[in-house]
Amino acid sequence: MEGDIPPGVEVGEFPNRWGFIPIVQFSNEKDAASANGRSELEPIEPFIKAYHDVLMQAIQGNKLHSTPKLKMKLSNVSAFLRNNFGVEDPAKFLREGGEITLDDQELIFLESSDEADFLEVKSATGTAEPLLKLLFMCIVDVSETPEFAFGVHTPSSQASVTEQMPVLIRKVSRKRENFTEAWQQVARIVLAMTSISSGRRFSTHATTLEWDDVDPRDSKDEAQELEIVVRALAQAVQNNLMGLESAVNYLARYVPTMAEYEPEETDGPSEREKIIQTKLIMARLDDAELVDKELEEIEEMLRRLGADVSR
């Protein structure tokens, strides 16, 4: 069929210049029972269908049960019709096909012995809310997806978020492990095709995947952890339990903008030079005196940076 052919693709037989077919199969949740993997929706489909059925039944029942009916117990019907609808002769009014309506009727006058109430029909199966919550939690459990990931309108306590994040992290780790081989094969295919098309030769087509860690912490938790680490490192340096270089290199794990204290090869300034430059700026602002040794280090650092050195 013409509609199945993508634009720009010619139909016919052509030689394969690559020597292989660049097709890689990504199998989701592959195991011995399902060699080609299975969909994420397969295990939760029954719960989604049940959730939909319960919700539709609740909506249909709401239309039937939500409209209350007015019930009246009148000791004198003629007086009621006369006081509320101006009907002087109820028999004549009925013979002439008269009708009464409560539309736009804001007040109803009753005798002391009269009673008025609303009749409401209650569902025989009760409210659908507990069943919907149960089905939703079944979907959360089977899909290994935290309940807050389904939308911010879903109420979830801080405790449930903390408890469900490890489940999500394990799921992400399992997915990465399942797809690692396929992604490495894709990378090898790209290297092979690049080598053939450009003539560039690679020593090896072996590839390594690096995944970013899944961090369940929010910005507040990260800030608190960084504060505790900085306080601990500063105390260790002050008490001569750790050198400044070790403290800076350890803190660089938490702050991406930090460099090594004194790297062997670097294009930019080291963290030691940044510290000296910051101290020079602060000393100028505070109009303080620097010792000769510090001035010599600052001058040497400025010479490497190509700045004019003058006292």
XYZ file of C-alpha atoms in Angstrom:
311
model
C 0.000 0.000 0.000
C 1.226 3.480 -0.848
C 0.227 4.840 2.533
C 2.636 2.486 4.327
C 5.715 3.755 2.451
C 7.462 6.668 4.204
C 8.269 9.684 2.023
C 11.693 9.575 0.399
C 11.950 5.769 0.538
C 12.292 3.929 -2.749
C 10.807 0.495 -3.244
C 13.155 -2.120 -4.630
C 16.231 -4.240 -3.925
C 19.509 -2.514 -3.091
C 22.875 -3.870 -1.902
C 23.596 -3.637 1.819
C 26.771 -1.576 2.141
C 26.973 -2.138 5.889
C 27.187 -5.907 5.860
C 24.566 -6.223 8.595
C 20.970 -5.226 9.288
C 20.875 -2.243 11.703
C 17.950 -3.481 13.771
C 18.012 -3.795 17.552
C 15.183 -5.259 19.598
C 14.395 -3.632 22.961
C 12.530 -6.183 25.079
C 10.681 -4.776 28.084
C 10.505 -7.091 31.111
C 12.101 -9.974 29.213
C 12.143 -13.310 31.002
C 11.947 -17.040 30.293
C 8.171 -16.937 29.880
C 8.168 -13.934 27.509
C 11.240 -13.919 25.305
C 10.135 -10.775 23.463
C 9.150 -8.928 26.623
C 5.757 -7.655 27.670
C 3.963 -4.337 27.933
C 3.813 -2.291 31.130
C 0.033 -2.111 30.720
C -0.463 -5.876 30.617
C -0.388 -6.560 34.402
C -2.455 -3.494 35.334
C -5.015 -3.715 32.529
C -7.568 -5.687 34.656
C -7.362 -3.087 37.431
C -7.726 -0.189 34.982
C -10.790 -1.848 33.446
C -12.288 -2.482 36.896
C -11.563 1.114 37.937
C -13.293 2.384 34.786
C -16.347 0.132 35.340
C -16.749 1.190 38.982
C -16.376 4.857 38.081
C -18.993 4.621 35.291
C -21.439 2.823 37.605
C -20.911 5.489 40.264
C -21.621 8.242 37.736
C -24.787 6.514 36.512
C -25.961 5.898 40.074
C -25.275 9.510 40.993
C -27.689 10.687 38.305
C -30.380 8.430 39.746
C -29.786 9.020 43.442
C -28.632 12.622 43.584
C -32.054 14.213 42.880
C -34.157 14.144 46.089
C -37.963 13.923 46.036
C -40.173 16.211 48.107
C -42.451 14.480 50.632
C -45.331 16.376 52.289
C -47.783 15.386 54.982
C -50.667 17.888 54.893
C -53.616 18.110 57.281
C -55.550 20.438 54.937
C -54.757 20.187 51.232
C -57.167 22.968 50.273
C -55.509 25.414 52.671
C -52.079 24.443 51.362
C -53.080 25.041 47.733
C -54.775 28.315 48.597
C -51.844 29.660 50.650
C -49.102 28.702 48.207
C -50.667 28.602 44.718
C -53.829 30.719 45.013
C -56.162 27.799 44.208
C -59.544 28.546 45.769
C -61.424 25.498 44.415
C -59.150 22.419 44.207
C -61.838 20.233 42.551
C -62.474 22.772 39.764
C -58.734 23.338 39.361
C -58.231 19.570 38.912
C -61.087 19.192 36.409
C -59.676 21.965 34.264
C -56.318 20.147 34.129
C -54.467 22.606 36.326
C -50.948 21.809 37.449
C -48.750 23.155 40.196
C -44.976 23.444 40.165
C -42.357 24.303 42.721
C -40.149 26.070 40.178
C -39.244 29.582 41.361
C -41.070 28.823 44.601
C -38.791 30.198 47.293
C -41.209 29.870 50.235
C -43.771 27.199 51.151
C -46.364 27.995 53.799
C -47.387 25.082 56.022
C -49.841 24.666 58.859
C -48.577 23.801 62.308
C -49.508 20.155 61.845
C -48.022 19.856 58.325
C -44.693 18.173 57.594
C -42.271 18.508 54.639
C -39.123 16.515 53.972
C -36.917 15.194 51.152
C -36.637 11.554 50.177
C -33.175 10.477 49.038
C -32.457 7.121 47.431
C -29.349 5.421 48.796
C -27.200 3.137 46.670
C -27.599 -0.531 47.522
C -23.854 -1.126 47.085
C -22.808 1.917 49.105
C -20.341 4.596 48.066
C -17.771 3.751 45.386
C -14.927 5.721 46.996
C -13.392 2.845 49.060
C -13.440 0.503 46.075
C -11.892 3.138 43.804
C -9.132 3.742 46.366
C -8.468 -0.001 46.594
C -8.233 -0.360 42.811
C -5.958 2.683 42.593
C -3.578 1.262 45.200
C -3.572 -2.051 43.301
C -2.481 -0.149 40.178
C 0.230 1.605 42.208
C 1.482 -1.689 43.657
C 1.475 -3.719 40.432
C 2.972 -0.957 38.257
C 5.632 -0.086 40.881
C 4.846 3.571 40.335
C 4.464 5.946 43.309
C 0.980 7.344 43.740
C 2.210 10.954 43.540
C 3.512 10.274 40.014
C -0.086 9.924 38.770
C -0.799 13.611 39.442
C -0.586 16.298 42.099
C -4.328 16.081 42.712
C -3.838 12.642 44.257
C -3.418 13.028 48.030
C -0.280 11.351 49.356
C 1.444 11.887 52.668
C 5.161 12.482 53.107
C 5.465 9.021 54.642
C 4.007 7.327 51.555
C 6.340 9.290 49.276
C 9.370 8.258 51.334
C 8.285 4.611 51.406
C 7.444 4.356 47.701
C 10.574 6.024 46.285
C 12.846 2.976 46.933
C 10.374 0.867 44.926
C 10.632 3.295 42.000
C 14.435 3.374 42.252
C 14.593 -0.446 42.088
C 12.278 -0.398 39.069
C 14.469 2.140 37.259
C 17.573 0.067 38.045
C 15.896 -3.062 36.683
C 14.848 -1.244 33.496
C 18.369 0.048 32.981
C 19.774 -3.452 33.398
C 17.275 -4.859 30.885
C 18.045 -2.232 28.232
C 21.822 -1.947 28.740
C 22.723 -4.668 26.228
C 20.374 -3.243 23.575
C 21.746 0.294 23.977
C 25.318 -1.000 23.763
C 24.424 -2.827 20.564
C 22.964 0.390 19.117
C 26.177 2.242 19.995
C 28.283 -0.464 18.326
C 26.123 -0.259 15.193
C 26.596 3.523 15.077
C 30.374 3.133 15.430
C 30.473 0.480 12.702
C 28.348 2.551 10.285
C 30.430 5.661 11.028
C 33.627 3.717 10.384
C 32.367 2.372 7.040
C 30.882 5.651 5.782
C 33.685 8.007 6.863
C 36.673 5.667 6.648
C 37.549 6.420 10.261
C 38.813 3.348 12.080
C 38.178 2.680 15.751
C 40.404 0.466 17.858
C 37.323 -1.180 19.379
C 33.569 -0.975 19.133
C 33.071 -1.873 22.777
C 30.891 0.651 24.604
C 30.098 1.417 28.215
C 26.879 2.977 29.481
C 26.873 5.476 32.323
C 23.528 6.127 33.999
C 22.760 9.066 36.236
C 21.877 8.088 39.778
C 18.225 8.394 40.753
C 18.207 10.801 43.688
C 14.981 10.671 45.742
C 15.931 13.779 47.708
C 14.457 17.214 47.072
C 16.373 20.519 47.107
C 15.765 20.992 50.820
C 17.290 17.603 51.698
C 20.282 18.273 49.431
C 20.868 21.678 51.050
C 20.706 20.189 54.534
C 23.139 17.396 53.618
C 25.558 19.900 52.065
C 25.399 22.062 55.183
C 26.202 19.091 57.429
C 29.101 17.986 55.197
C 30.615 21.497 55.065
C 30.336 21.876 58.841
C 31.971 18.486 59.414
C 34.833 19.194 56.978
C 35.489 22.628 58.461
C 35.642 21.147 61.957
C 37.976 18.375 60.799
C 40.343 20.896 59.177
C 40.324 23.172 62.228
C 41.097 20.250 64.570
C 43.961 19.072 62.300
C 42.164 15.821 61.511
C 42.101 16.458 57.749
C 44.107 18.499 55.305
C 42.596 21.327 53.296
C 43.287 19.537 50.038
C 41.441 16.397 51.180
C 38.514 18.472 52.408
C 38.241 20.393 49.120
C 38.457 17.248 46.989
C 35.799 15.548 49.133
C 33.480 18.569 48.957
C 33.853 18.656 45.160
C 31.674 15.518 45.023
C 28.717 17.569 46.276
C 29.392 20.838 44.381
C 29.710 20.358 40.580
C 31.258 23.827 40.073
C 34.256 23.025 42.277
C 37.575 21.891 40.772
C 40.300 19.738 42.257
C 42.573 21.384 44.773
C 45.738 21.024 42.680
C 45.105 18.888 39.573
C 48.029 17.668 37.484
C 46.556 18.943 34.213
C 43.792 21.506 33.873
C 42.748 24.218 31.471
C 41.219 26.463 34.128
C 42.287 27.622 37.571
C 42.515 25.049 40.336
C 40.373 25.271 43.443
C 43.435 26.430 45.427
C 43.885 29.382 43.069
C 40.182 30.191 43.371
C 40.475 30.178 47.168
C 43.515 32.503 47.067
C 41.789 34.839 44.609
C 38.679 34.955 46.799
C 40.804 35.679 49.860
C 42.533 38.521 48.011
C 39.200 40.060 47.059
C 37.863 39.757 50.597
C 41.083 41.244 52.014
C 40.772 44.236 49.724
C 37.173 44.743 50.789
C 38.090 44.454 54.469
C 41.248 46.617 54.031
C 43.269 43.964 55.873
C 46.981 43.132 55.752
C 48.241 39.957 54.120
C 51.377 38.161 55.215
C 54.339 38.049 52.816
C 53.950 34.350 52.107
C 50.319 34.798 51.076
C 51.255 37.780 48.911
C 53.913 35.712 47.132
C 51.397 32.935 46.435
C 48.877 35.467 45.149
C 51.461 37.135 42.907
C 52.543 33.754 41.525
C 48.910 32.826 40.869
C 48.271 36.149 39.123
C 51.354 35.695 36.939
C 50.036 32.335 35.756
C 46.715 33.972 34.997
C 48.476 36.705 33.007
C 47.493 39.609 35.246
C 49.596 42.670 36.098
C 51.441 42.208 39.441
C 51.992 45.385 41.433
C 51.895 46.146 45.141
